[in-house]
mmCIF file of C-alpha atoms and ligand atoms in Angstrom:
data_model
loop_
_atom_site.group_PDB
_atom_site.id
_atom_site.type_symbol
_atom_site.label_atom_id
_atom_site.label_comp_id
_atom_site.label_asym_id
_atom_site.label_seq_id
_atom_site.Cartn_x
_atom_site.Cartn_y
_atom_site.Cartn_z
ATOM 1 C CA MET A 204 -17.753 -22.985 17.914
ATOM 2 C CA GLN A 205 -14.721 -22.290 20.131
ATOM 3 C CA GLU A 206 -11.507 -23.241 18.351
ATOM 4 C CA GLU A 207 -8.199 -24.139 19.942
ATOM 5 C CA MET A 208 -5.919 -21.802 18.009
ATOM 6 C CA THR A 209 -6.116 -18.315 16.526
ATOM 7 C CA SER A 210 -6.082 -18.083 12.740
ATOM 8 C CA LEU A 211 -2.527 -16.749 12.868
ATOM 9 C CA GLU A 212 -1.305 -19.608 15.080
ATOM 10 C CA ARG A 213 -3.048 -22.149 12.851
ATOM 11 C CA CYS A 214 -1.505 -20.789 9.639
ATOM 12 C CA LEU A 215 1.994 -20.530 11.097
ATOM 13 C CA ALA A 216 1.836 -24.031 12.584
ATOM 14 C CA THR A 217 0.758 -25.355 9.172
ATOM 15 C CA ILE A 218 3.569 -23.538 7.371
ATOM 16 C CA ARG A 219 6.127 -24.696 9.968
ATOM 17 C CA GLN A 220 4.914 -28.311 9.594
ATOM 18 C CA GLN A 221 3.815 -28.369 13.249
ATOM 19 C CA PRO A 222 0.614 -29.870 14.727
ATOM 20 C CA HIS A 223 -2.536 -27.758 14.366
ATOM 21 C CA ASP A 224 -6.266 -28.151 15.027
ATOM 22 C CA ARG A 225 -7.640 -27.948 11.492
ATOM 23 C CA VAL A 226 -6.915 -26.999 7.877
ATOM 24 C CA PRO A 227 -6.619 -23.188 7.589
ATOM 25 C CA VAL A 228 -8.500 -21.377 4.818
ATOM 26 C CA ASP A 229 -7.438 -18.345 2.751
ATOM 27 C CA LEU A 230 -9.246 -16.098 0.280
ATOM 28 C CA HIS A 231 -7.615 -14.667 -2.848
ATOM 29 C CA ASN A 232 -10.379 -12.087 -2.970
ATOM 30 C CA PHE A 233 -9.056 -8.578 -3.637
ATOM 31 C CA MET A 234 -11.431 -8.082 -6.606
ATOM 32 C CA MET A 235 -14.418 -9.370 -4.629
ATOM 33 C CA THR A 236 -13.724 -6.988 -1.740
ATOM 34 C CA VAL A 237 -14.166 -3.918 -3.971
ATOM 35 C CA VAL A 238 -16.717 -5.122 -6.522
ATOM 36 C CA ASP A 239 -19.398 -2.769 -5.191
ATOM 37 C CA VAL A 240 -17.174 0.310 -4.971
ATOM 38 C CA LYS A 241 -18.282 2.753 -7.655
ATOM 39 C CA LEU A 242 -14.966 4.387 -8.496
ATOM 40 C CA PRO A 243 -12.808 4.338 -11.635
ATOM 41 C CA SER A 244 -10.406 1.407 -11.272
ATOM 42 C CA ALA A 245 -7.306 3.656 -11.228
ATOM 43 C CA GLN A 246 -8.649 5.554 -8.226
ATOM 44 C CA LEU A 247 -9.859 2.407 -6.519
ATOM 45 C CA TYR A 248 -6.697 0.318 -6.835
ATOM 46 C CA GLN A 249 -4.426 3.222 -5.849
ATOM 47 C CA ASP A 250 -6.284 3.798 -2.570
ATOM 48 C CA GLY A 251 -4.530 1.754 0.115
ATOM 49 C CA GLN A 252 -6.864 2.815 2.909
ATOM 50 C CA LEU A 253 -9.912 1.747 0.891
ATOM 51 C CA LEU A 254 -8.312 -1.590 -0.080
ATOM 52 C CA GLY A 255 -7.290 -2.281 3.520
ATOM 53 C CA GLU A 256 -10.727 -1.460 4.927
ATOM 54 C CA ALA A 257 -12.336 -3.669 2.259
ATOM 55 C CA GLN A 258 -10.067 -6.587 3.265
ATOM 56 C CA VAL A 259 -10.984 -6.224 6.938
ATOM 57 C CA ALA A 260 -14.707 -5.966 6.079
ATOM 58 C CA ALA A 261 -14.456 -9.170 3.999
ATOM 59 C CA TRP A 262 -12.713 -10.926 6.885
ATOM 60 C CA LYS A 263 -15.506 -9.878 9.273
ATOM 61 C CA ARG A 264 -17.974 -11.304 6.751
ATOM 62 C CA PHE A 265 -16.234 -14.628 5.959
ATOM 63 C CA GLY A 266 -13.914 -15.393 8.915
ATOM 64 C CA HIS A 267 -11.035 -16.861 6.894
ATOM 65 C CA ASP A 268 -7.630 -17.516 8.471
ATOM 66 C CA MET A 269 -5.270 -15.983 5.906
ATOM 67 C CA LEU A 270 -5.725 -12.671 4.054
ATOM 68 C CA LEU A 271 -4.032 -12.023 0.701
ATOM 69 C CA VAL A 272 -3.644 -8.249 0.317
ATOM 70 C CA GLU A 273 -2.898 -6.954 -3.184
ATOM 71 C CA ASN A 274 -4.177 -4.903 -6.099
ATOM 72 C CA GLY A 275 -3.335 -7.121 -9.060
ATOM 73 C CA THR A 276 -0.106 -7.984 -10.810
ATOM 74 C CA ALA A 277 1.103 -4.602 -12.069
ATOM 75 C CA ALA A 278 2.502 -2.871 -8.960
ATOM 76 C CA LEU A 279 6.161 -3.931 -9.032
ATOM 77 C CA ALA A 280 6.306 -3.498 -12.826
ATOM 78 C CA GLU A 281 5.104 0.070 -12.302
ATOM 79 C CA ALA A 282 7.929 0.608 -9.792
ATOM 80 C CA CYS A 283 10.346 -0.536 -12.533
ATOM 81 C CA GLY A 284 8.970 2.018 -15.010
ATOM 82 C CA CYS A 285 6.190 0.135 -16.854
ATOM 83 C CA GLU A 286 3.034 2.019 -17.766
ATOM 84 C CA VAL A 287 -0.147 0.665 -16.132
ATOM 85 C CA SER A 288 -3.431 0.249 -18.028
ATOM 86 C CA TYR A 289 -6.760 0.564 -16.213
ATOM 87 C CA LEU A 290 -9.675 -1.104 -17.938
ATOM 88 C CA PRO A 291 -13.181 -0.906 -16.469
ATOM 89 C CA GLY A 292 -14.016 -3.882 -14.262
ATOM 90 C CA SER A 293 -10.461 -5.225 -14.370
ATOM 91 C CA ALA A 294 -7.477 -5.150 -12.036
ATOM 92 C CA PRO A 295 -4.554 -2.969 -13.214
ATOM 93 C CA LEU A 296 -2.600 -4.468 -16.136
ATOM 94 C CA ILE A 297 0.652 -4.014 -17.995
ATOM 95 C CA GLU A 298 -0.177 -4.043 -21.707
ATOM 96 C CA ARG A 299 2.926 -2.443 -23.187
ATOM 97 C CA ALA A 300 6.504 -3.637 -22.779
ATOM 98 C CA LEU A 301 8.941 -1.186 -21.253
ATOM 99 C CA LEU A 302 11.867 -2.338 -23.410
ATOM 100 C CA GLY A 303 11.918 -2.147 -27.204
ATOM 101 C CA SER A 304 14.307 -5.107 -27.238
ATOM 102 C CA LEU A 305 16.386 -7.182 -24.863
ATOM 103 C CA SER A 306 19.488 -5.192 -25.845
ATOM 104 C CA GLU A 307 18.070 -2.319 -23.744
ATOM 105 C CA VAL A 308 18.262 -4.246 -20.452
ATOM 106 C CA ALA A 309 21.208 -2.181 -19.218
ATOM 107 C CA SER A 310 19.066 0.968 -19.424
ATOM 108 C CA LEU A 311 16.639 -0.211 -16.704
ATOM 109 C CA ARG A 312 16.510 2.074 -13.682
ATOM 110 C CA LYS A 313 16.545 1.068 -10.024
ATOM 111 C CA PRO A 314 12.971 0.151 -9.024
ATOM 112 C CA ASP A 315 11.217 2.689 -6.802
ATOM 113 C CA PRO A 316 8.272 1.144 -4.904
ATOM 114 C CA PHE A 317 7.614 4.424 -3.078
ATOM 115 C CA GLY A 318 7.279 6.216 -6.429
ATOM 116 C CA SER A 319 4.676 3.698 -7.650
ATOM 117 C CA PRO A 320 1.052 4.482 -6.661
ATOM 118 C CA LEU A 321 0.147 0.776 -6.877
ATOM 119 C CA CYS A 322 3.039 -0.365 -4.647
ATOM 120 C CA ARG A 323 2.275 2.388 -2.144
ATOM 121 C CA ALA A 324 -1.396 1.338 -2.072
ATOM 122 C CA THR A 325 -0.483 -2.327 -1.512
ATOM 123 C CA MET A 326 1.868 -1.401 1.318
ATOM 124 C CA ASP A 327 -0.656 1.017 2.887
ATOM 125 C CA ALA A 328 -3.436 -1.576 2.671
ATOM 126 C CA THR A 329 -1.203 -4.256 4.190
ATOM 127 C CA ARG A 330 -0.111 -1.986 7.023
ATOM 128 C CA TYR A 331 -3.749 -1.122 7.756
ATOM 129 C CA VAL A 332 -4.824 -4.777 7.887
ATOM 130 C CA LEU A 333 -1.819 -5.671 10.071
ATOM 131 C CA ASP A 334 -2.691 -2.841 12.486
ATOM 132 C CA GLN A 335 -6.341 -3.844 12.678
ATOM 133 C CA ILE A 336 -6.214 -7.655 12.882
ATOM 134 C CA GLY A 337 -2.608 -8.755 12.359
ATOM 135 C CA ASP A 338 -2.474 -10.264 15.866
ATOM 136 C CA GLN A 339 -5.327 -12.676 15.005
ATOM 137 C CA VAL A 340 -5.002 -13.582 11.313
ATOM 138 C CA CYS A 341 -2.181 -14.327 8.875
ATOM 139 C CA VAL A 342 -1.736 -11.227 6.693
ATOM 140 C CA MET A 343 0.100 -11.899 3.452
ATOM 141 C CA GLY A 344 0.860 -8.541 1.791
ATOM 142 C CA ARG A 345 1.719 -9.586 -1.758
ATOM 143 C CA ALA A 346 4.975 -8.496 -3.382
ATOM 144 C CA ASP A 347 4.139 -9.968 -6.802
ATOM 145 C CA GLN A 348 5.574 -10.257 -9.397
ATOM 146 C CA GLY A 349 8.331 -12.846 -9.224
ATOM 147 C CA PRO A 350 11.482 -12.642 -11.372
ATOM 148 C CA PHE A 351 10.168 -14.408 -14.485
ATOM 149 C CA ASP A 352 6.753 -12.722 -14.623
ATOM 150 C CA LEU A 353 8.262 -9.316 -13.996
ATOM 151 C CA ALA A 354 10.806 -9.958 -16.788
ATOM 152 C CA SER A 355 7.970 -10.809 -19.163
ATOM 153 C CA MET A 356 6.157 -7.564 -18.333
ATOM 154 C CA ILE A 357 9.282 -5.467 -18.817
ATOM 155 C CA SER A 358 10.346 -7.099 -22.094
ATOM 156 C CA GLY A 359 6.884 -8.186 -23.309
ATOM 157 C CA PRO A 360 5.917 -11.875 -23.013
ATOM 158 C CA GLN A 361 6.125 -12.336 -26.778
ATOM 159 C CA THR A 362 9.716 -11.090 -26.929
ATOM 160 C CA LEU A 363 10.854 -13.034 -23.881
ATOM 161 C CA LEU A 364 9.300 -16.355 -24.921
ATOM 162 C CA THR A 365 10.500 -16.012 -28.527
ATOM 163 C CA GLU A 366 14.065 -15.206 -27.484
ATOM 164 C CA MET A 367 14.061 -18.139 -25.041
ATOM 165 C CA ALA A 368 13.014 -20.441 -27.876
ATOM 166 C CA VAL A 369 15.629 -19.026 -30.273
ATOM 167 C CA GLY A 370 18.289 -19.216 -27.538
ATOM 168 C CA GLU A 371 20.687 -16.589 -28.874
ATOM 169 C CA CYS A 372 20.100 -13.882 -26.255
ATOM 170 C CA ASP A 373 20.609 -15.862 -23.060
ATOM 171 C CA ASP A 374 23.121 -13.382 -21.632
ATOM 172 C CA GLN A 375 20.585 -10.584 -21.916
ATOM 173 C CA ILE A 376 17.766 -12.739 -20.559
ATOM 174 C CA PHE A 377 19.868 -13.683 -17.519
ATOM 175 C CA GLU A 378 20.822 -10.030 -17.053
ATOM 176 C CA LEU A 379 17.119 -9.141 -17.081
ATOM 177 C CA LEU A 380 16.292 -11.937 -14.621
ATOM 178 C CA ASP A 381 19.069 -10.718 -12.303
ATOM 179 C CA TYR A 382 17.528 -7.251 -12.449
ATOM 180 C CA THR A 383 13.986 -8.526 -11.797
ATOM 181 C CA SER A 384 15.004 -10.825 -8.943
ATOM 182 C CA ASP A 385 16.832 -7.905 -7.279
ATOM 183 C CA ALA A 386 13.746 -5.717 -7.853
ATOM 184 C CA TYR A 387 11.541 -8.373 -6.282
ATOM 185 C CA ILE A 388 13.870 -8.771 -3.278
ATOM 186 C CA LEU A 389 13.959 -5.003 -2.725
ATOM 187 C CA TYR A 390 10.139 -4.776 -2.714
ATOM 188 C CA ALA A 391 9.416 -8.006 -0.817
ATOM 189 C CA LYS A 392 11.807 -6.932 1.958
ATOM 190 C CA LEU A 393 9.483 -4.001 2.699
ATOM 191 C CA PHE A 394 6.697 -6.459 3.608
ATOM 192 C CA LYS A 395 9.073 -8.339 5.883
ATOM 193 C CA GLU A 396 10.120 -5.102 7.613
ATOM 194 C CA MET A 397 6.465 -4.123 7.986
ATOM 195 C CA GLY A 398 5.818 -7.230 10.101
ATOM 196 C CA CYS A 399 4.061 -9.481 7.614
ATOM 197 C CA PRO A 400 4.561 -13.172 8.403
ATOM 198 C CA GLY A 401 5.077 -13.819 4.680
ATOM 199 C CA THR A 402 4.684 -12.619 1.113
ATOM 200 C CA SER A 403 4.122 -14.029 -2.363
ATOM 201 C CA VAL A 404 6.263 -14.658 -5.454
ATOM 202 C CA GLY A 405 3.866 -14.556 -8.428
ATOM 203 C CA GLU A 406 5.191 -16.665 -11.296
ATOM 204 C CA ALA A 407 2.060 -17.373 -13.356
ATOM 205 C CA LEU A 408 4.001 -17.770 -16.607
ATOM 206 C CA CYS A 409 6.426 -20.355 -15.204
ATOM 207 C CA SER A 410 3.636 -22.869 -15.784
ATOM 208 C CA PRO A 411 4.088 -25.885 -18.099
ATOM 209 C CA ASP A 412 0.973 -24.464 -19.824
ATOM 210 C CA VAL A 413 3.323 -21.737 -21.116
ATOM 211 C CA ILE A 414 6.935 -23.004 -21.016
ATOM 212 C CA SER A 415 8.513 -26.470 -20.958
ATOM 213 C CA PRO A 416 9.857 -28.029 -17.737
ATOM 214 C CA ALA A 417 13.374 -27.731 -19.207
ATOM 215 C CA MET A 418 12.863 -23.997 -19.673
ATOM 216 C CA TYR A 419 11.493 -23.821 -16.130
ATOM 217 C CA GLU A 420 14.746 -25.302 -14.851
ATOM 218 C CA LYS A 421 16.838 -22.899 -16.853
ATOM 219 C CA TYR A 422 14.967 -19.588 -16.518
ATOM 220 C CA CYS A 423 12.713 -19.867 -13.439
ATOM 221 C CA LEU A 424 14.086 -22.276 -10.836
ATOM 222 C CA PRO A 425 17.473 -20.562 -10.238
ATOM 223 C CA TYR A 426 15.758 -17.217 -9.637
ATOM 224 C CA GLY A 427 13.100 -18.800 -7.432
ATOM 225 C CA LYS A 428 15.929 -20.230 -5.321
ATOM 226 C CA LYS A 429 17.702 -16.875 -5.295
ATOM 227 C CA VAL A 430 14.745 -14.899 -3.916
ATOM 228 C CA VAL A 431 13.896 -17.578 -1.346
ATOM 229 C CA LYS A 432 17.497 -17.612 -0.107
ATOM 230 C CA ALA A 433 17.565 -13.815 0.134
ATOM 231 C CA LEU A 434 14.306 -13.402 2.041
ATOM 232 C CA GLN A 435 12.909 -16.471 3.724
ATOM 233 C CA SER A 436 13.575 -17.008 7.434
ATOM 234 C CA ASP A 437 12.011 -18.727 10.448
ATOM 235 C CA ASP A 438 9.569 -15.864 10.829
ATOM 236 C CA PHE A 439 9.011 -14.973 7.155
ATOM 237 C CA PHE A 440 7.673 -17.351 4.502
ATOM 238 C CA LEU A 441 7.505 -17.029 0.740
ATOM 239 C CA ALA A 442 4.432 -18.315 -1.120
ATOM 240 C CA TYR A 443 5.418 -19.244 -4.671
ATOM 241 C CA HIS A 444 2.459 -18.974 -7.044
ATOM 242 C CA THR A 445 2.237 -20.729 -10.397
ATOM 243 C CA CYS A 446 -0.928 -21.111 -12.489
ATOM 244 C CA GLY A 447 -2.259 -23.961 -14.610
ATOM 245 C CA ASN A 448 -1.267 -27.611 -14.597
ATOM 246 C CA THR A 449 1.970 -27.719 -12.612
ATOM 247 C CA SER A 450 1.994 -31.513 -12.086
ATOM 248 C CA ARG A 451 5.142 -31.861 -14.216
ATOM 249 C CA ILE A 452 7.165 -29.257 -12.281
ATOM 250 C CA ILE A 453 5.766 -29.418 -8.747
ATOM 251 C CA ASP A 454 8.831 -31.387 -7.556
ATOM 252 C CA ARG A 455 11.038 -28.599 -8.929
ATOM 253 C CA MET A 456 8.832 -25.909 -7.394
ATOM 254 C CA VAL A 457 9.601 -27.613 -4.058
ATOM 255 C CA GLN A 458 13.319 -27.172 -4.853
ATOM 256 C CA THR A 459 12.902 -23.368 -4.722
ATOM 257 C CA GLY A 460 12.691 -23.885 -0.950
ATOM 258 C CA ALA A 461 9.577 -21.705 -0.663
ATOM 259 C CA LYS A 462 7.620 -22.733 2.432
ATOM 260 C CA VAL A 463 4.290 -22.324 0.625
ATOM 261 C CA LEU A 464 3.398 -23.345 -2.944
ATOM 262 C CA GLU A 465 0.200 -21.874 -4.370
ATOM 263 C CA PHE A 466 -1.244 -24.252 -6.949
ATOM 264 C CA ASP A 467 -4.172 -24.459 -9.298
ATOM 265 C CA TYR A 468 -7.038 -26.916 -9.752
ATOM 266 C CA LYS A 469 -5.465 -28.244 -12.970
ATOM 267 C CA CYS A 470 -2.549 -29.767 -11.028
ATOM 268 C CA ASN A 471 -2.980 -33.401 -10.009
ATOM 269 C CA MET A 472 -3.599 -33.300 -6.248
ATOM 270 C CA ALA A 473 -2.046 -36.695 -5.450
ATOM 271 C CA VAL A 474 1.122 -35.785 -7.359
ATOM 272 C CA ALA A 475 1.297 -32.456 -5.531
ATOM 273 C CA LYS A 476 0.816 -34.109 -2.144
ATOM 274 C CA ARG A 477 3.528 -36.698 -2.817
ATOM 275 C CA ALA A 478 5.994 -34.037 -3.935
ATOM 276 C CA THR A 479 5.418 -31.753 -0.956
ATOM 277 C CA ALA A 480 4.554 -33.964 2.051
ATOM 278 C CA GLY A 481 6.583 -32.977 5.108
ATOM 279 C CA LYS A 482 8.531 -30.328 3.152
ATOM 280 C CA THR A 483 6.284 -27.587 1.821
ATOM 281 C CA THR A 484 2.767 -26.333 2.477
ATOM 282 C CA LEU A 485 0.310 -26.346 -0.419
ATOM 283 C CA LEU A 486 -2.198 -23.499 -0.786
ATOM 284 C CA GLY A 487 -5.168 -23.897 -3.114
ATOM 285 C CA PRO A 488 -6.408 -25.541 -5.349
ATOM 286 C CA ILE A 489 -10.167 -24.842 -5.730
ATOM 287 C CA ASP A 490 -11.035 -23.505 -9.189
ATOM 288 C CA PRO A 491 -11.840 -19.784 -8.746
ATOM 289 C CA SER A 492 -13.483 -19.066 -12.114
ATOM 290 C CA GLY A 493 -15.200 -22.466 -12.444
ATOM 291 C CA VAL A 494 -16.613 -23.994 -9.289
ATOM 292 C CA LEU A 495 -16.307 -21.010 -6.936
ATOM 293 C CA HIS A 496 -17.673 -18.462 -9.408
ATOM 294 C CA HIS A 497 -20.182 -20.544 -11.353
ATOM 295 C CA GLY A 498 -20.720 -23.714 -9.313
ATOM 296 C CA THR A 499 -23.517 -24.520 -6.897
ATOM 297 C CA ILE A 500 -22.968 -24.682 -3.138
ATOM 298 C CA GLU A 501 -23.065 -28.494 -3.414
ATOM 299 C CA GLU A 502 -20.338 -28.437 -6.093
ATOM 300 C CA VAL A 503 -18.188 -26.176 -3.923
ATOM 301 C CA GLU A 504 -18.613 -28.564 -1.011
ATOM 302 C CA ALA A 505 -17.719 -31.592 -3.148
ATOM 303 C CA ALA A 506 -14.577 -29.901 -4.519
ATOM 304 C CA CYS A 507 -13.444 -28.820 -1.041
ATOM 305 C CA ARG A 508 -14.065 -32.253 0.488
ATOM 306 C CA ALA A 509 -12.136 -33.944 -2.322
ATOM 307 C CA ALA A 510 -9.206 -31.558 -1.845
ATOM 308 C CA ILE A 511 -9.178 -31.986 1.953
ATOM 309 C CA GLU A 512 -9.281 -35.759 1.606
ATOM 310 C CA VAL A 513 -6.160 -35.878 -0.569
ATOM 311 C CA LEU A 514 -4.216 -32.875 0.699
ATOM 312 C CA ALA A 515 -4.925 -32.529 4.435
ATOM 313 C CA PRO A 516 -3.481 -35.779 5.860
ATOM 314 C CA GLY A 517 -0.266 -35.051 7.761
ATOM 315 C CA GLY A 518 -0.788 -31.268 7.569
ATOM 316 C CA GLY A 519 0.919 -28.841 5.198
ATOM 317 C CA PHE A 520 -2.296 -27.738 3.520
ATOM 318 C CA ILE A 521 -4.177 -24.430 3.347
ATOM 319 C CA LEU A 522 -7.548 -24.609 1.587
ATOM 320 C CA GLY A 523 -8.468 -21.784 -0.778
ATOM 321 C CA PRO A 524 -8.892 -20.712 -4.380
ATOM 322 C CA GLY A 525 -6.054 -21.774 -6.700
ATOM 323 C CA CYS A 526 -5.846 -18.264 -8.144
ATOM 324 C CA ALA A 527 -7.614 -14.878 -7.864
ATOM 325 C CA LEU A 528 -11.392 -14.939 -7.379
ATOM 326 C CA PRO A 529 -13.515 -12.997 -9.888
ATOM 327 C CA GLY A 530 -15.166 -9.926 -8.344
ATOM 328 C CA THR A 531 -18.667 -11.317 -8.810
ATOM 329 C CA THR A 532 -18.065 -14.669 -7.043
ATOM 330 C CA PRO A 533 -21.220 -15.526 -5.010
ATOM 331 C CA PRO A 534 -20.649 -14.939 -1.266
ATOM 332 C CA GLU A 535 -22.591 -18.153 -0.453
ATOM 333 C CA ASN A 536 -19.940 -20.181 -2.257
ATOM 334 C CA ILE A 537 -17.237 -18.504 -0.189
ATOM 335 C CA ASP A 538 -19.186 -19.235 2.993
ATOM 336 C CA LYS A 539 -19.228 -22.900 1.991
ATOM 337 C CA LEU A 540 -15.479 -22.931 1.236
ATOM 338 C CA VAL A 541 -14.701 -21.489 4.677
ATOM 339 C CA GLU A 542 -17.163 -23.818 6.391
ATOM 340 C CA CYS A 543 -15.616 -26.881 4.698
ATOM 341 C CA ALA A 544 -12.199 -26.115 6.219
ATOM 342 C CA LYS A 545 -13.822 -25.774 9.655
ATOM 343 C CA VAL A 546 -16.030 -28.876 9.384
ATOM 344 C CA TYR A 547 -14.101 -31.374 7.243
ATOM 345 C CA GLY A 548 -10.578 -30.096 7.885
ATOM 346 C CA LYS A 549 -10.353 -31.038 11.574
ATOM 347 C CA TYR A 550 -7.337 -33.090 12.685
HETATM 348 ZN ZN1 ZN B 39 -2.615 -18.077 -10.735
#
């Protein structure tokens, strides 16, 4: 089937709220691309060349429009001094807080992405994919984490959430969030300079599943706005990622100004569409661990058709998983996801 636009043109037109031929489709598939590689996970996720080649191979297999290049959620935290844990069969993790308490915030060092093996691998992989196919597809090298998630890794989520609830350490929390938003900006800028059309701001914990909408407004929204203002431009978009049921904050996520909002299957689609129409592009929201991992091909098709029906009218929609796909997701389900965008997503 000859299509009217390249994948890159289609994605950029969608993000710029301009006319396009059909709904673009992305894959959040970094674990799937390396599931058959028999290497210890430290070696695997620190190898940018391997990760880049795996992304290109997956694109040749599935033919999606947008590629999300990453190696989990630990890279920027590593650049800030956190110790990374590698568990078999899992993406790299931060298990131990860097700070003993929030009073140590002033001791944090300047982040060094080039001194972090995980950041270097993400940048190398992204550069490789851009070199190979960046003129055809939309390559989103991912600068995760965003300010709030990075703060929770550095201080420990328990400490951060408890101190937010107690409310007596706000000065230190804001100092930490200033540090993490500057760290994010420093790292994300490298993807912009590399020639990526956009990057991500991963804020999984900003979800109403974890914190209240009032806390979102106080501790997340101002820093979301700050990083968008510092980085986003006509030729560089930010994709703001929040997990879980974001129906109650999706209007405030729009206020960050991010051109793309990545959202999960738990969010009410009609609410999300109303909040974003004509302003922001939605990316998601098919359930990665449920329907895409465990569902039948028919269930995948039904979920994709339902999403396209609500979210595609008027544009501003990229179909894909609402969060990262498990490594063992059946390829046939991914074929169906991609096919649905091509068949049912036509304008
Ligand atoms: Zn998520």
